[in-house]
mmCIF file of C-alpha atoms and ligand atoms in Angstrom:
data_model
loop_
_atom_site.group_PDB
_atom_site.id
_atom_site.type_symbol
_atom_site.label_atom_id
_atom_site.label_comp_id
_atom_site.label_asym_id
_atom_site.label_seq_id
_atom_site.Cartn_x
_atom_site.Cartn_y
_atom_site.Cartn_z
ATOM 1 C CA MET A 1 22.882 -7.232 -80.371
ATOM 2 C CA HIS A 2 20.872 -9.115 -82.951
ATOM 3 C CA SER A 3 23.306 -12.020 -82.997
ATOM 4 C CA SER A 4 21.747 -13.440 -79.832
ATOM 5 C CA LEU A 5 18.299 -13.478 -81.461
ATOM 6 C CA SER A 6 16.946 -15.861 -84.067
ATOM 7 C CA PRO A 7 17.360 -14.635 -87.625
ATOM 8 C CA ILE A 8 14.280 -13.115 -89.266
ATOM 9 C CA PRO A 9 13.005 -15.138 -92.241
ATOM 10 C CA LEU A 10 12.898 -13.284 -95.563
ATOM 11 C CA ALA A 11 10.337 -15.719 -96.953
ATOM 12 C CA PRO A 12 7.558 -17.614 -95.154
ATOM 13 C CA VAL A 13 8.706 -20.563 -93.022
ATOM 14 C CA LEU A 14 6.554 -23.397 -91.775
ATOM 15 C CA SER A 15 5.080 -23.290 -88.294
ATOM 16 C CA LEU A 16 1.870 -24.600 -86.773
ATOM 17 C CA ALA A 17 0.347 -21.181 -87.438
ATOM 18 C CA SER A 18 0.752 -21.836 -91.170
ATOM 19 C CA PHE A 19 -2.275 -24.134 -90.970
ATOM 20 C CA ARG A 20 -4.562 -21.716 -89.140
ATOM 21 C CA ARG A 21 -7.713 -20.910 -91.034
ATOM 22 C CA GLN A 22 -9.231 -17.518 -91.358
ATOM 23 C CA ALA A 23 -12.831 -16.749 -92.099
ATOM 24 C CA GLY A 24 -13.638 -15.012 -95.341
ATOM 25 C CA GLY A 25 -12.259 -15.762 -98.733
ATOM 26 C CA ALA A 26 -9.368 -14.614 -100.829
ATOM 27 C CA ALA A 27 -8.852 -15.707 -104.398
ATOM 28 C CA THR A 28 -5.574 -17.152 -105.600
ATOM 29 C CA VAL A 29 -4.159 -17.370 -109.089
ATOM 30 C CA LEU A 30 -5.234 -21.034 -109.043
ATOM 31 C CA ASP A 31 -8.849 -19.814 -109.094
ATOM 32 C CA ALA A 32 -8.292 -18.064 -112.423
ATOM 33 C CA GLY A 33 -8.586 -21.202 -114.540
ATOM 34 C CA GLN A 34 -6.990 -24.572 -115.158
ATOM 35 C CA ALA A 35 -3.747 -25.023 -113.261
ATOM 36 C CA ARG A 36 -0.634 -27.218 -113.206
ATOM 37 C CA LEU A 37 1.547 -27.277 -110.122
ATOM 38 C CA VAL A 38 5.207 -27.271 -111.165
ATOM 39 C CA THR A 39 8.459 -26.651 -109.296
ATOM 40 C CA SER A 40 8.999 -22.951 -110.058
ATOM 41 C CA GLY A 41 7.620 -19.842 -111.678
ATOM 42 C CA ARG A 42 10.262 -19.849 -114.417
ATOM 43 C CA VAL A 43 9.237 -23.370 -115.461
ATOM 44 C CA ALA A 44 5.652 -22.091 -115.691
ATOM 45 C CA ILE A 45 6.811 -19.208 -117.926
ATOM 46 C CA ALA A 46 8.630 -21.658 -120.224
ATOM 47 C CA LEU A 47 5.588 -23.950 -120.379
ATOM 48 C CA ALA A 48 3.300 -21.034 -121.258
ATOM 49 C CA LEU A 49 5.631 -19.992 -124.092
ATOM 50 C CA ARG A 50 5.822 -23.599 -125.280
ATOM 51 C CA GLU A 51 2.012 -23.884 -125.263
ATOM 52 C CA LEU A 52 1.848 -20.712 -127.345
ATOM 53 C CA GLY A 53 4.286 -22.228 -129.840
ATOM 54 C CA VAL A 54 6.787 -19.392 -129.437
ATOM 55 C CA GLY A 55 10.030 -20.049 -131.260
ATOM 56 C CA ALA A 56 13.066 -18.745 -133.106
ATOM 57 C CA GLY A 57 12.634 -15.578 -135.149
ATOM 58 C CA GLU A 58 9.953 -14.216 -132.824
ATOM 59 C CA ARG A 59 10.047 -11.616 -130.051
ATOM 60 C CA VAL A 60 8.767 -11.761 -126.492
ATOM 61 C CA LEU A 61 8.258 -8.440 -124.693
ATOM 62 C CA LEU A 62 9.483 -8.364 -121.092
ATOM 63 C CA PRO A 63 9.459 -5.426 -118.677
ATOM 64 C CA ALA A 64 12.769 -3.566 -118.449
ATOM 65 C CA TYR A 65 12.387 -3.946 -114.666
ATOM 66 C CA HIS A 66 12.494 -7.687 -114.116
ATOM 67 C CA SER A 67 13.875 -10.711 -112.362
ATOM 68 C CA ALA A 68 16.852 -12.259 -114.145
ATOM 69 C CA SER A 69 14.991 -15.566 -113.868
ATOM 70 C CA MET A 70 12.408 -14.396 -116.453
ATOM 71 C CA VAL A 71 14.850 -14.206 -119.362
ATOM 72 C CA PRO A 72 16.315 -17.732 -119.705
ATOM 73 C CA PRO A 73 12.882 -19.349 -120.310
ATOM 74 C CA VAL A 74 12.385 -16.963 -123.261
ATOM 75 C CA GLN A 75 15.826 -17.776 -124.645
ATOM 76 C CA TRP A 76 15.117 -21.489 -124.233
ATOM 77 C CA THR A 77 12.289 -21.183 -126.787
ATOM 78 C CA GLY A 78 14.684 -19.605 -129.291
ATOM 79 C CA ALA A 79 12.745 -16.321 -129.273
ATOM 80 C CA THR A 80 14.390 -12.950 -128.656
ATOM 81 C CA PRO A 81 13.621 -11.161 -125.380
ATOM 82 C CA GLU A 82 12.955 -7.449 -125.850
ATOM 83 C CA PHE A 83 12.502 -5.035 -122.971
ATOM 84 C CA TYR A 84 9.696 -2.478 -122.765
ATOM 85 C CA ARG A 85 9.642 0.584 -120.537
ATOM 86 C CA VAL A 86 7.955 0.999 -117.187
ATOM 87 C CA GLY A 87 6.939 4.118 -115.262
ATOM 88 C CA ALA A 88 8.400 5.447 -112.014
ATOM 89 C CA ASP A 89 6.029 3.165 -110.080
ATOM 90 C CA ALA A 90 6.916 0.131 -112.266
ATOM 91 C CA ARG A 91 3.675 0.341 -114.226
ATOM 92 C CA ALA A 92 3.942 -0.987 -117.777
ATOM 93 C CA ASP A 93 4.417 1.846 -120.308
ATOM 94 C CA LEU A 94 1.518 1.110 -122.659
ATOM 95 C CA ASP A 95 2.706 3.601 -125.291
ATOM 96 C CA ASP A 96 6.083 1.926 -125.475
ATOM 97 C CA ILE A 97 4.463 -1.505 -125.780
ATOM 98 C CA ALA A 98 2.126 -0.222 -128.518
ATOM 99 C CA THR A 99 5.089 1.165 -130.453
ATOM 100 C CA ARG A 100 6.909 -2.145 -130.260
ATOM 101 C CA LEU A 101 3.797 -4.081 -131.324
ATOM 102 C CA ALA A 102 3.277 -1.791 -134.320
ATOM 103 C CA GLN A 103 6.756 -2.248 -135.824
ATOM 104 C CA PRO A 104 5.842 -3.480 -139.295
ATOM 105 C CA ALA A 105 9.041 -5.226 -140.352
ATOM 106 C CA GLY A 106 11.227 -7.847 -138.742
ATOM 107 C CA ALA A 107 10.519 -10.507 -136.166
ATOM 108 C CA ARG A 108 6.949 -10.700 -134.958
ATOM 109 C CA VAL A 109 6.045 -10.071 -131.307
ATOM 110 C CA ARG A 110 4.179 -13.132 -130.028
ATOM 111 C CA VAL A 111 3.793 -12.472 -126.307
ATOM 112 C CA VAL A 112 3.684 -9.545 -123.890
ATOM 113 C CA VAL A 113 4.721 -10.504 -120.364
ATOM 114 C CA ALA A 114 3.214 -8.285 -117.662
ATOM 115 C CA THR A 115 4.550 -8.545 -114.103
ATOM 116 C CA HIS A 116 2.427 -7.496 -111.108
ATOM 117 C CA PHE A 117 5.441 -6.174 -109.196
ATOM 118 C CA PHE A 118 5.274 -6.748 -105.453
ATOM 119 C CA GLY A 119 1.610 -7.794 -105.818
ATOM 120 C CA PHE A 120 0.340 -4.493 -107.282
ATOM 121 C CA PRO A 121 -1.695 -5.061 -110.463
ATOM 122 C CA GLN A 122 -0.714 -3.841 -113.902
ATOM 123 C CA PRO A 123 -3.439 -2.128 -115.990
ATOM 124 C CA LEU A 124 -4.930 -5.414 -117.114
ATOM 125 C CA ALA A 125 -7.916 -4.274 -119.149
ATOM 126 C CA ALA A 126 -5.725 -1.940 -121.200
ATOM 127 C CA LEU A 127 -3.014 -4.568 -121.676
ATOM 128 C CA ARG A 128 -5.614 -7.122 -122.733
ATOM 129 C CA ALA A 129 -7.109 -4.718 -125.270
ATOM 130 C CA LEU A 130 -3.681 -3.847 -126.654
ATOM 131 C CA CYS A 131 -2.727 -7.515 -127.049
ATOM 132 C CA ASP A 132 -6.072 -8.363 -128.665
ATOM 133 C CA ALA A 133 -5.759 -5.471 -131.095
ATOM 134 C CA HIS A 134 -2.396 -6.838 -132.290
ATOM 135 C CA GLY A 135 -3.199 -10.531 -132.056
ATOM 136 C CA VAL A 136 -0.512 -11.276 -129.480
ATOM 137 C CA ALA A 137 -0.778 -13.280 -126.285
ATOM 138 C CA LEU A 138 -0.688 -11.824 -122.775
ATOM 139 C CA LEU A 139 1.292 -13.723 -120.165
ATOM 140 C CA GLU A 140 0.607 -12.534 -116.622
ATOM 141 C CA ASP A 141 3.687 -12.976 -114.479
ATOM 142 C CA CYS A 142 2.038 -13.517 -111.101
ATOM 143 C CA ALA A 143 5.284 -14.419 -109.311
ATOM 144 C CA HIS A 144 4.518 -11.521 -106.906
ATOM 145 C CA ALA A 145 0.732 -11.920 -106.977
ATOM 146 C CA PHE A 146 -0.297 -15.391 -105.848
ATOM 147 C CA ILE A 147 -3.326 -13.948 -104.066
ATOM 148 C CA GLY A 148 -5.381 -10.904 -104.944
ATOM 149 C CA ASP A 149 -8.569 -9.319 -106.131
ATOM 150 C CA PHE A 150 -7.906 -7.301 -109.273
ATOM 151 C CA ASP A 151 -11.180 -5.576 -110.144
ATOM 152 C CA GLY A 152 -13.190 -8.533 -108.921
ATOM 153 C CA ARG A 153 -11.034 -11.178 -110.586
ATOM 154 C CA PRO A 154 -8.180 -13.315 -109.283
ATOM 155 C CA PRO A 155 -4.642 -12.672 -110.512
ATOM 156 C CA GLY A 156 -4.100 -14.448 -113.828
ATOM 157 C CA ALA A 157 -7.683 -14.053 -115.058
ATOM 158 C CA TRP A 158 -6.821 -11.593 -117.856
ATOM 159 C CA GLY A 159 -3.869 -13.359 -119.392
ATOM 160 C CA ASP A 160 -3.809 -16.157 -121.937
ATOM 161 C CA TYR A 161 -1.566 -17.806 -119.381
ATOM 162 C CA ALA A 162 -0.298 -16.928 -115.950
ATOM 163 C CA ALA A 163 2.865 -18.039 -114.187
ATOM 164 C CA ALA A 164 3.052 -17.993 -110.395
ATOM 165 C CA SER A 165 5.671 -18.791 -107.778
ATOM 166 C CA SER A 166 3.968 -20.467 -104.826
ATOM 167 C CA MET A 167 7.250 -20.618 -102.920
ATOM 168 C CA LYS A 168 7.278 -16.807 -102.672
ATOM 169 C CA PHE A 169 3.972 -16.820 -100.782
ATOM 170 C CA LEU A 170 3.881 -20.076 -98.861
ATOM 171 C CA PRO A 171 6.344 -21.908 -96.630
ATOM 172 C CA LEU A 172 7.547 -24.128 -99.471
ATOM 173 C CA TYR A 173 10.975 -25.233 -100.635
ATOM 174 C CA GLU A 174 9.825 -25.377 -104.252
ATOM 175 C CA GLY A 175 6.673 -24.594 -106.162
ATOM 176 C CA GLY A 176 5.222 -22.700 -109.073
ATOM 177 C CA ALA A 177 2.017 -22.781 -111.074
ATOM 178 C CA LEU A 178 1.030 -22.546 -114.711
ATOM 179 C CA VAL A 179 -2.534 -21.271 -115.002
ATOM 180 C CA SER A 180 -4.789 -20.523 -117.931
ATOM 181 C CA ALA A 181 -8.172 -18.880 -117.904
ATOM 182 C CA ARG A 182 -8.470 -19.176 -121.701
ATOM 183 C CA HIS A 183 -6.836 -22.375 -122.902
ATOM 184 C CA GLY A 184 -6.895 -26.020 -121.909
ATOM 185 C CA LEU A 185 -3.762 -27.441 -120.323
ATOM 186 C CA ASP A 186 -4.315 -31.032 -121.458
ATOM 187 C CA ARG A 187 -0.982 -31.130 -123.283
ATOM 188 C CA VAL A 188 0.900 -30.170 -120.147
ATOM 189 C CA THR A 189 1.491 -33.526 -118.493
ATOM 190 C CA LEU A 190 3.605 -33.776 -115.387
ATOM 191 C CA ARG A 191 5.228 -36.622 -113.556
ATOM 192 C CA ALA A 192 6.701 -37.086 -110.096
ATOM 193 C CA ALA A 193 10.331 -36.018 -109.852
ATOM 194 C CA GLY A 194 11.285 -39.025 -107.730
ATOM 195 C CA PRO A 195 11.729 -40.026 -104.082
ATOM 196 C CA GLY A 196 14.984 -38.077 -103.649
ATOM 197 C CA PHE A 197 13.245 -34.831 -104.573
ATOM 198 C CA GLU A 198 10.189 -35.611 -102.435
ATOM 199 C CA LEU A 199 12.383 -36.330 -99.418
ATOM 200 C CA LYS A 200 14.651 -33.338 -99.947
ATOM 201 C CA THR A 201 11.634 -31.035 -100.248
ATOM 202 C CA ALA A 202 9.994 -32.346 -97.081
ATOM 203 C CA LEU A 203 13.203 -32.144 -95.049
ATOM 204 C CA ASN A 204 14.161 -28.705 -96.325
ATOM 205 C CA THR A 205 10.695 -27.375 -95.572
ATOM 206 C CA LEU A 206 10.973 -28.581 -91.974
ATOM 207 C CA GLN A 207 14.578 -27.562 -91.525
ATOM 208 C CA ARG A 208 13.925 -24.006 -92.719
ATOM 209 C CA GLY A 209 11.229 -23.808 -90.078
ATOM 210 C CA PHE A 210 13.659 -25.120 -87.446
ATOM 211 C CA ALA A 211 16.397 -22.690 -88.529
ATOM 212 C CA PHE A 212 14.131 -19.741 -87.739
ATOM 213 C CA GLY A 213 13.002 -21.025 -84.368
ATOM 214 C CA ARG A 214 9.686 -22.475 -85.533
ATOM 215 C CA LEU A 215 8.298 -25.972 -84.831
ATOM 216 C CA ARG A 216 10.484 -26.377 -81.731
ATOM 217 C CA GLY A 217 8.594 -29.426 -80.400
ATOM 218 C CA LEU A 218 8.890 -31.240 -83.690
ATOM 219 C CA ARG A 219 12.556 -30.362 -83.935
ATOM 220 C CA ILE A 220 13.300 -32.021 -80.606
ATOM 221 C CA ALA A 221 11.218 -35.073 -81.492
ATOM 222 C CA LEU A 222 12.908 -35.467 -84.867
ATOM 223 C CA ALA A 223 16.467 -34.672 -83.763
ATOM 224 C CA PRO A 224 17.801 -38.275 -83.765
ATOM 225 C CA MET A 225 16.265 -38.960 -87.165
ATOM 226 C CA LEU A 226 17.626 -35.741 -88.631
ATOM 227 C CA ARG A 227 21.136 -36.591 -87.464
ATOM 228 C CA LEU A 228 20.911 -39.897 -89.300
ATOM 229 C CA GLN A 229 19.548 -38.124 -92.324
ATOM 230 C CA ALA A 230 22.450 -35.677 -92.361
ATOM 231 C CA LEU A 231 24.926 -38.543 -92.334
ATOM 232 C CA ALA A 232 23.108 -40.369 -95.112
ATOM 233 C CA TRP A 233 22.863 -37.149 -97.092
ATOM 234 C CA ASN A 234 26.571 -36.424 -96.953
ATOM 235 C CA ALA A 235 27.357 -39.967 -98.019
ATOM 236 C CA LEU A 236 24.937 -39.631 -100.925
ATOM 237 C CA LYS A 237 26.344 -36.270 -101.983
ATOM 238 C CA ARG A 238 29.855 -37.661 -102.159
ATOM 239 C CA ARG A 239 28.709 -40.349 -104.561
ATOM 240 C CA ARG A 240 26.397 -38.363 -106.787
ATOM 241 C CA ARG A 241 27.552 -36.667 -109.945
ATOM 242 C CA PRO A 242 26.797 -32.931 -109.815
ATOM 243 C CA ALA A 243 24.539 -33.138 -112.893
ATOM 244 C CA ALA A 244 22.001 -35.245 -111.029
ATOM 245 C CA ALA A 245 20.601 -32.352 -109.012
ATOM 246 C CA LEU A 246 17.905 -33.393 -106.572
ATOM 247 C CA ALA A 247 16.183 -30.019 -106.716
ATOM 248 C CA PRO A 248 16.097 -27.198 -109.265
ATOM 249 C CA ALA A 249 18.332 -24.126 -108.959
ATOM 250 C CA SER A 250 15.162 -22.057 -108.495
ATOM 251 C CA SER A 251 14.879 -23.504 -104.989
ATOM 252 C CA ASP A 252 18.289 -22.166 -103.989
ATOM 253 C CA SER A 253 17.733 -18.552 -105.063
ATOM 254 C CA GLY A 254 19.604 -18.984 -108.338
ATOM 255 C CA TYR A 255 18.422 -17.463 -111.621
ATOM 256 C CA GLY A 256 19.166 -20.484 -113.764
ATOM 257 C CA PHE A 257 16.663 -22.383 -115.852
ATOM 258 C CA ASP A 258 16.915 -26.135 -116.274
ATOM 259 C CA PRO A 259 14.532 -27.650 -118.861
ATOM 260 C CA ARG A 260 14.734 -31.011 -117.083
ATOM 261 C CA TRP A 261 12.215 -29.621 -114.592
ATOM 262 C CA LEU A 262 9.618 -28.744 -117.261
ATOM 263 C CA ASP A 263 7.651 -31.962 -116.828
ATOM 264 C CA LYS A 264 8.073 -32.353 -113.072
ATOM 265 C CA ARG A 265 5.218 -32.013 -110.627
ATOM 266 C CA SER A 266 5.595 -30.017 -107.428
ATOM 267 C CA ALA A 267 6.406 -32.235 -104.437
ATOM 268 C CA LEU A 268 3.591 -33.875 -102.482
ATOM 269 C CA CYS A 269 4.620 -32.044 -99.326
ATOM 270 C CA SER A 270 4.388 -28.663 -101.098
ATOM 271 C CA ARG A 271 1.009 -29.500 -102.617
ATOM 272 C CA LEU A 272 -0.303 -30.557 -99.201
ATOM 273 C CA ILE A 273 0.853 -27.349 -97.505
ATOM 274 C CA LEU A 274 -0.712 -25.353 -100.339
ATOM 275 C CA ALA A 275 -4.011 -27.214 -99.990
ATOM 276 C CA LEU A 276 -4.062 -26.763 -96.204
ATOM 277 C CA SER A 277 -3.172 -23.050 -96.217
ATOM 278 C CA SER A 278 -5.771 -20.339 -95.872
ATOM 279 C CA PRO A 279 -5.419 -17.632 -98.545
ATOM 280 C CA ALA A 280 -7.612 -15.340 -96.428
ATOM 281 C CA ARG A 281 -5.153 -15.600 -93.531
ATOM 282 C CA ILE A 282 -2.156 -15.000 -95.781
ATOM 283 C CA ALA A 283 -3.754 -11.957 -97.394
ATOM 284 C CA ALA A 284 -4.927 -10.455 -94.097
ATOM 285 C CA LEU A 285 -1.545 -10.861 -92.374
ATOM 286 C CA ARG A 286 0.519 -9.672 -95.317
ATOM 287 C CA ARG A 287 -1.645 -6.572 -95.598
ATOM 288 C CA ARG A 288 -1.455 -5.940 -91.855
ATOM 289 C CA ASN A 289 2.333 -6.322 -91.828
ATOM 290 C CA TYR A 290 2.695 -4.134 -94.897
ATOM 291 C CA LEU A 291 0.678 -1.370 -93.235
ATOM 292 C CA ARG A 292 2.769 -1.657 -90.064
ATOM 293 C CA LEU A 293 5.941 -1.150 -92.072
ATOM 294 C CA GLN A 294 4.341 1.737 -93.919
ATOM 295 C CA GLU A 295 3.601 3.338 -90.558
ATOM 296 C CA ALA A 296 7.148 2.714 -89.323
ATOM 297 C CA LEU A 297 8.535 4.349 -92.462
ATOM 298 C CA ALA A 298 6.449 7.497 -92.273
ATOM 299 C CA GLY A 299 8.601 10.603 -91.918
ATOM 300 C CA LEU A 300 11.947 8.797 -91.996
ATOM 301 C CA PRO A 301 14.514 10.740 -94.031
ATOM 302 C CA GLY A 302 15.951 9.329 -97.250
ATOM 303 C CA LEU A 303 13.368 6.654 -97.908
ATOM 304 C CA ARG A 304 9.730 6.286 -98.901
ATOM 305 C CA PRO A 305 7.333 3.538 -99.964
ATOM 306 C CA LEU A 306 7.285 2.771 -103.699
ATOM 307 C CA HIS A 307 3.494 3.043 -103.538
ATOM 308 C CA ALA A 308 1.749 5.798 -101.610
ATOM 309 C CA ARG A 309 -1.093 3.449 -100.628
ATOM 310 C CA LEU A 310 -1.935 -0.222 -100.436
ATOM 311 C CA PRO A 311 -5.026 -0.612 -102.641
ATOM 312 C CA ASP A 312 -7.836 -2.967 -101.635
ATOM 313 C CA GLY A 313 -7.356 -6.413 -103.113
ATOM 314 C CA VAL A 314 -3.553 -6.320 -103.135
ATOM 315 C CA CYS A 315 -1.762 -9.071 -101.201
ATOM 316 C CA PRO A 316 1.840 -7.833 -101.180
ATOM 317 C CA TRP A 317 4.867 -10.052 -101.804
ATOM 318 C CA LEU A 318 7.340 -7.702 -100.093
ATOM 319 C CA PHE A 319 7.242 -4.114 -98.868
ATOM 320 C CA PRO A 320 9.056 -2.144 -101.591
ATOM 321 C CA LEU A 321 10.751 1.040 -100.386
ATOM 322 C CA VAL A 322 12.760 3.529 -102.405
ATOM 323 C CA ALA A 323 15.999 4.622 -100.747
ATOM 324 C CA ASP A 324 18.133 7.629 -101.676
ATOM 325 C CA ASP A 325 21.253 5.723 -100.598
ATOM 326 C CA PRO A 326 20.244 2.080 -101.074
ATOM 327 C CA ASP A 327 23.690 0.549 -100.524
ATOM 328 C CA ARG A 328 24.110 2.219 -97.169
ATOM 329 C CA LEU A 329 20.567 1.446 -96.028
ATOM 330 C CA ALA A 330 20.827 -2.182 -97.137
ATOM 331 C CA ARG A 331 24.116 -2.549 -95.259
ATOM 332 C CA ARG A 332 22.710 -1.008 -92.094
ATOM 333 C CA LEU A 333 19.601 -3.191 -92.198
ATOM 334 C CA LEU A 334 21.559 -6.388 -92.830
ATOM 335 C CA GLU A 335 23.886 -5.468 -89.938
ATOM 336 C CA ALA A 336 20.813 -5.180 -87.735
ATOM 337 C CA GLY A 337 19.698 -8.665 -88.783
ATOM 338 C CA VAL A 338 16.950 -7.523 -91.171
ATOM 339 C CA PRO A 339 16.860 -9.596 -94.360
ATOM 340 C CA LEU A 340 15.915 -7.886 -97.610
ATOM 341 C CA THR A 341 15.641 -8.487 -101.342
ATOM 342 C CA ARG A 342 16.952 -6.195 -104.045
ATOM 343 C CA PHE A 343 14.516 -7.280 -106.718
ATOM 344 C CA GLY A 344 15.711 -6.625 -110.266
ATOM 345 C CA TYR A 345 19.261 -5.859 -109.170
ATOM 346 C CA PRO A 346 21.170 -6.270 -111.337
ATOM 347 C CA LEU A 347 19.108 -6.101 -114.524
ATOM 348 C CA TRP A 348 19.712 -8.400 -117.463
ATOM 349 C CA GLU A 349 22.925 -7.595 -119.278
ATOM 350 C CA GLY A 350 22.461 -4.677 -121.668
ATOM 351 C CA VAL A 351 19.350 -3.270 -119.963
ATOM 352 C CA ASP A 352 20.210 0.173 -118.583
ATOM 353 C CA GLU A 353 19.186 3.879 -118.464
ATOM 354 C CA ARG A 354 18.995 3.995 -122.243
ATOM 355 C CA THR A 355 16.521 1.096 -122.296
ATOM 356 C CA CYS A 356 14.440 2.621 -119.518
ATOM 357 C CA PRO A 357 15.525 5.257 -116.979
ATOM 358 C CA HIS A 358 12.786 4.252 -114.516
ATOM 359 C CA ALA A 359 13.766 0.578 -114.581
ATOM 360 C CA ALA A 360 17.409 1.507 -113.991
ATOM 361 C CA HIS A 361 16.367 3.679 -111.035
ATOM 362 C CA LEU A 362 14.038 1.058 -109.540
ATOM 363 C CA SER A 363 16.678 -1.611 -109.905
ATOM 364 C CA ARG A 364 19.208 0.508 -107.959
ATOM 365 C CA HIS A 365 16.978 2.119 -105.344
ATOM 366 C CA VAL A 366 14.211 -0.301 -104.374
ATOM 367 C CA LEU A 367 14.708 -2.522 -101.336
ATOM 368 C CA GLY A 368 12.097 -5.174 -100.534
ATOM 369 C CA LEU A 369 11.421 -5.867 -96.865
ATOM 370 C CA PRO A 370 9.614 -8.990 -95.669
ATOM 371 C CA CYS A 371 5.929 -8.576 -94.806
ATOM 372 C CA HIS A 372 4.917 -12.239 -95.055
ATOM 373 C CA GLN A 373 2.340 -14.010 -92.934
ATOM 374 C CA GLU A 374 4.825 -15.987 -90.843
ATOM 375 C CA LEU A 375 6.555 -12.922 -89.342
ATOM 376 C CA ARG A 376 6.074 -12.684 -85.601
ATOM 377 C CA ASP A 377 5.114 -9.435 -83.919
ATOM 378 C CA ALA A 378 8.541 -9.221 -82.289
ATOM 379 C CA GLU A 379 10.224 -9.683 -85.659
ATOM 380 C CA LEU A 380 8.152 -6.926 -87.250
ATOM 381 C CA ALA A 381 9.018 -4.669 -84.339
ATOM 382 C CA ARG A 382 12.712 -5.408 -84.879
ATOM 383 C CA ILE A 383 12.396 -4.504 -88.553
ATOM 384 C CA ALA A 384 10.640 -1.236 -87.705
ATOM 385 C CA GLN A 385 13.252 -0.391 -85.076
ATOM 386 C CA ALA A 386 16.128 -1.190 -87.443
ATOM 387 C CA LEU A 387 14.571 1.045 -90.113
ATOM 388 C CA ARG A 388 14.325 3.975 -87.709
ATOM 389 C CA GLN A 389 17.908 3.505 -86.587
ATOM 390 C CA ALA A 390 19.313 3.008 -90.062
ATOM 391 C CA ALA A 391 17.526 6.077 -91.403
ATOM 392 C CA SER A 392 18.438 8.395 -88.547
ATOM 393 C CA THR A 393 22.162 7.724 -88.194
HETATM 394 C C1 PLP B 1 10.770 -15.025 -108.808
HETATM 395 C C2 PLP B 1 10.267 -14.501 -110.076
HETATM 396 C C3 PLP B 1 10.020 -15.319 -111.172
HETATM 397 C C4 PLP B 1 10.415 -16.775 -111.215
HETATM 398 O O1 PLP B 1 9.867 -17.498 -110.169
HETATM 399 P P1 PLP B 1 10.662 -18.743 -109.587
HETATM 400 O O2 PLP B 1 9.629 -19.481 -108.820
HETATM 401 O O3 PLP B 1 11.782 -18.214 -108.753
HETATM 402 O O4 PLP B 1 11.170 -19.508 -110.763
HETATM 403 C C5 PLP B 1 9.423 -14.766 -112.288
HETATM 404 N N1 PLP B 1 9.106 -13.459 -112.331
HETATM 405 C C6 PLP B 1 9.339 -12.636 -111.305
HETATM 406 C C7 PLP B 1 8.930 -11.210 -111.416
HETATM 407 C C8 PLP B 1 9.946 -13.110 -110.141
HETATM 408 O O5 PLP B 1 10.209 -12.287 -109.123
#
C-alpha cells in the first residue's frame, strides 16, 4: 500500500517550510562559544583532539554505546580509544569513568567524550567536575544535540570542545561544527573545498527535497537544467579517479574518516540554510512530533520509549524506542515504508556485553524513528499507524 505514496524522509529535507520563522528563541551549540563550520561531526571531533594535542601513547575515553564514526578520528591522532560503561538509559557511568581516570600506571587519559544520545543531556556538571579533578579535557559530542537548553546553557557550554553534526538537524547534505566555550579556535583555519563540492552540495540538497515530494514548483522549473546536470555528472564521473571524492563519506551515511576534509569549510549553500533556519521552529516541531510518537506508542506490546519523559529543553534527534524483538519490528516498519535508524548497531569491534551489558542491549534493541521538523502531519500519522500494526500482529 505504501508503495504508491512518497517515501518518508528519515532526516530533514528542504522545503519552503524550512525557512519559516518561529517566535521565541532556542539556543544552538553555536551559541556556546567560538565555532567553525566544517563538513561533518567526525571532522569536528578530530579537530578538537588535534587542538588538545592528543597523540600516541594516550587514551581517549568513549562511551561503550556509540556511533562507529566516533572511533576513527581518535585512531587518527594515534591515541587509543577506550570504552566506558553507560547505564540502561545510556547515561554515562560516572563511577566507571572515575575508575579509568584513576588508573595510576600506563597511558594517560587525555579526553573524556560525552555523547548526548538522541538529544538528552548527560550529567554535565558532574562530568565537568570529574574531568577537572583529573586534569583531563571534556569533549561534548553534540551530534544528537544541535539545539537545547541544558540547565540554562546551550549544548556544548560545559565541554572544552564540542562537536556537532548540523546535517542531522537541518536539511543539509553535509555539515558539522567544532565549538569551544573555553578555548580560542584561531589555529583552526578552513578553506573552501572547491566548486565541485559547492555544486554537488547545492544539487544534492535540492534533489533530496525533490525525492521526498518537496519543492514541487522548483522541481518543475529546474527539470531541464537538472537533466543537463545529470548528463554532465555522469561524464565527469567516468573521467574522475575514485580518490578525488567530491564529498566526504560522512555525507553518504558511511562511517569512514578522511583527514583531507579536516581543513574544509562547510558549503556556502549549507551555511546559508543554517543561517536562515529558525532554531525555535525546529525545537518546537521536533518536540511536538516526539510527543505524538510517544502517544502513539503508549500501551503497545513489546516496545516502550527509551526515556519515560521528554524533559524541558531537550530537542530530540530521533525518537528512541526499545523493542523486545527489534529485528522483527524493524522489518515490519520498513515494509510499511517507515524509515528508521539503528544507532550504535553494530558497536565497534570488540565492544560487547563484557565491556558494558547496557551498551550491548541498547545497541541491539533501540530503534530510532524520525521526529524531525520537516515531517508532514500525514507522514507522522503513517508512522503511528505502522507502529500500531507492527506491534499488534
Ligand atoms: C553521527 C554521529 C557523529 C558523527 O557525525 P557526522 O556528522 O556523521 O560525522 C558523532 N557522534 C555521534 C554520536 C553520532 O551519532
